[in-house]
mmCIF file of C-alpha atoms in Angstrom:
data_model
loop_
_atom_site.group_PDB
_atom_site.id
_atom_site.type_symbol
_atom_site.label_atom_id
_atom_site.label_comp_id
_atom_site.label_asym_id
_atom_site.label_seq_id
_atom_site.Cartn_x
_atom_site.Cartn_y
_atom_site.Cartn_z
ATOM 1 C CA LYS Y 5 109.392 111.261 61.584
ATOM 2 C CA CYS Y 6 107.451 108.388 58.847
ATOM 3 C CA VAL Y 7 108.802 109.343 55.378
ATOM 4 C CA ALA Y 8 106.412 106.551 53.170
ATOM 5 C CA ALA Y 9 106.897 106.262 49.775
ATOM 6 C CA ILE Y 10 105.407 103.692 47.079
ATOM 7 C CA CYS Y 11 105.320 102.581 43.287
ATOM 8 C CA HIS Y 12 106.882 106.487 42.018
ATOM 9 C CA GLY Y 13 106.752 108.269 45.150
ATOM 10 C CA GLY Y 14 110.522 107.331 45.809
ATOM 11 C CA TRP Y 15 111.271 110.256 43.183
ATOM 12 C CA LEU Y 16 109.806 113.066 45.929
ATOM 13 C CA ALA Y 17 112.345 111.543 48.234
ATOM 14 C CA ILE Y 18 115.139 111.625 45.832
ATOM 15 C CA SER Y 19 114.534 115.038 44.503
ATOM 16 C CA ALA Y 20 114.476 115.917 49.031
ATOM 17 C CA GLY Y 21 118.176 114.305 49.162
ATOM 18 C CA VAL Y 22 117.060 112.050 52.418
ATOM 19 C CA TYR Y 23 117.832 108.704 50.417
ATOM 20 C CA LYS Y 24 121.509 108.170 50.404
ATOM 21 C CA GLY Y 25 122.824 105.133 52.330
ATOM 22 C CA VAL Y 26 118.581 104.087 52.839
ATOM 23 C CA ARG Y 27 117.714 101.108 51.934
ATOM 24 C CA VAL Y 28 114.216 101.098 49.997
ATOM 25 C CA THR Y 29 112.423 99.680 47.297
ATOM 26 C CA GLY Y 30 109.863 100.728 44.614
ATOM 27 C CA SER Y 31 108.844 100.737 40.811
ATOM 28 C CA PRO Y 32 111.701 98.973 38.893
ATOM 29 C CA GLY Y 33 111.231 101.734 36.269
ATOM 30 C CA ILE Y 34 113.299 103.964 38.885
ATOM 31 C CA LYS Y 35 115.487 101.597 40.212
ATOM 32 C CA ASP Y 36 118.014 103.412 39.010
ATOM 33 C CA ASP Y 37 117.660 107.288 40.037
ATOM 34 C CA LEU Y 38 116.565 105.456 43.214
ATOM 35 C CA MET Y 39 120.376 104.075 42.963
ATOM 36 C CA ASN Y 40 122.231 107.145 41.219
ATOM 37 C CA ALA Y 41 120.588 108.829 44.698
ATOM 38 C CA GLY Y 42 122.175 106.820 46.841
ATOM 39 C CA ALA Y 43 120.226 104.412 48.019
ATOM 40 C CA ILE Y 44 120.777 100.703 48.625
ATOM 41 C CA TRP Y 45 117.575 99.206 46.771
ATOM 42 C CA GLU Y 46 116.331 95.937 47.219
ATOM 43 C CA ASP Y 47 113.323 93.427 45.468
ATOM 44 C CA ALA Y 48 110.900 93.291 47.895
ATOM 45 C CA PRO Y 49 107.097 94.151 49.279
ATOM 46 C CA VAL Y 50 108.154 96.207 51.795
ATOM 47 C CA VAL Y 51 111.350 97.540 53.081
ATOM 48 C CA VAL Y 52 112.036 99.721 56.340
ATOM 49 C CA ASP Y 53 115.195 101.828 57.482
ATOM 50 C CA ARG Y 54 114.742 102.927 60.224
ATOM 51 C CA HIS Y 55 111.573 105.690 59.339
ATOM 52 C CA PHE Y 56 111.877 105.052 56.316
ATOM 53 C CA VAL Y 57 109.107 102.828 54.373
ATOM 54 C CA SER Y 58 108.765 101.903 51.077
ATOM 55 C CA SER Y 59 107.404 99.524 48.588
ATOM 56 C CA ARG Y 60 107.295 98.512 44.826
ATOM 57 C CA LYS Y 61 103.462 98.221 43.459
ATOM 58 C CA PRO Y 62 100.084 98.808 44.469
ATOM 59 C CA ASP Y 63 99.641 94.968 45.076
ATOM 60 C CA ASP Y 64 102.240 95.986 48.462
ATOM 61 C CA LEU Y 65 99.374 98.006 49.894
ATOM 62 C CA PRO Y 66 98.790 95.080 52.617
ATOM 63 C CA TRP Y 67 102.831 94.719 53.908
ATOM 64 C CA PHE Y 68 103.693 98.930 53.084
ATOM 65 C CA ALA Y 69 100.282 99.775 55.530
ATOM 66 C CA HIS Y 70 101.546 97.466 58.219
ATOM 67 C CA ALA Y 71 105.189 98.973 57.845
ATOM 68 C CA MET Y 72 103.855 102.335 58.077
ATOM 69 C CA ILE Y 73 101.539 101.332 61.362
ATOM 70 C CA GLU Y 74 104.766 99.933 62.987
ATOM 71 C CA VAL Y 75 107.219 102.966 62.574
ATOM 72 C CA ILE Y 76 104.569 105.343 63.314
ATOM 73 C CA ARG Y 77 103.590 103.423 66.501
ATOM 74 C CA ASN Y 78 107.149 103.255 67.492
ATOM 75 C CA LYS Y 79 108.485 106.861 67.196
ATOM 76 C CA VAL Y 80 105.195 108.346 69.394
#
């Protein structure tokens, strides 16, 4: 299943405990939270790691949407 988060949405994945060892991005404001949860943070418009898709901010929505479509397309 595609797991996608943009901006502060990474907090949900942190709470679910699913980001350990996963390459992600997100709002710079939660960078430390992501890293403390075991994620590997990158400053990029979108990061795809297996079925995880993440983006930093609303300006990244075009890349985020495209990446989600590609992950879903390849998982069906």
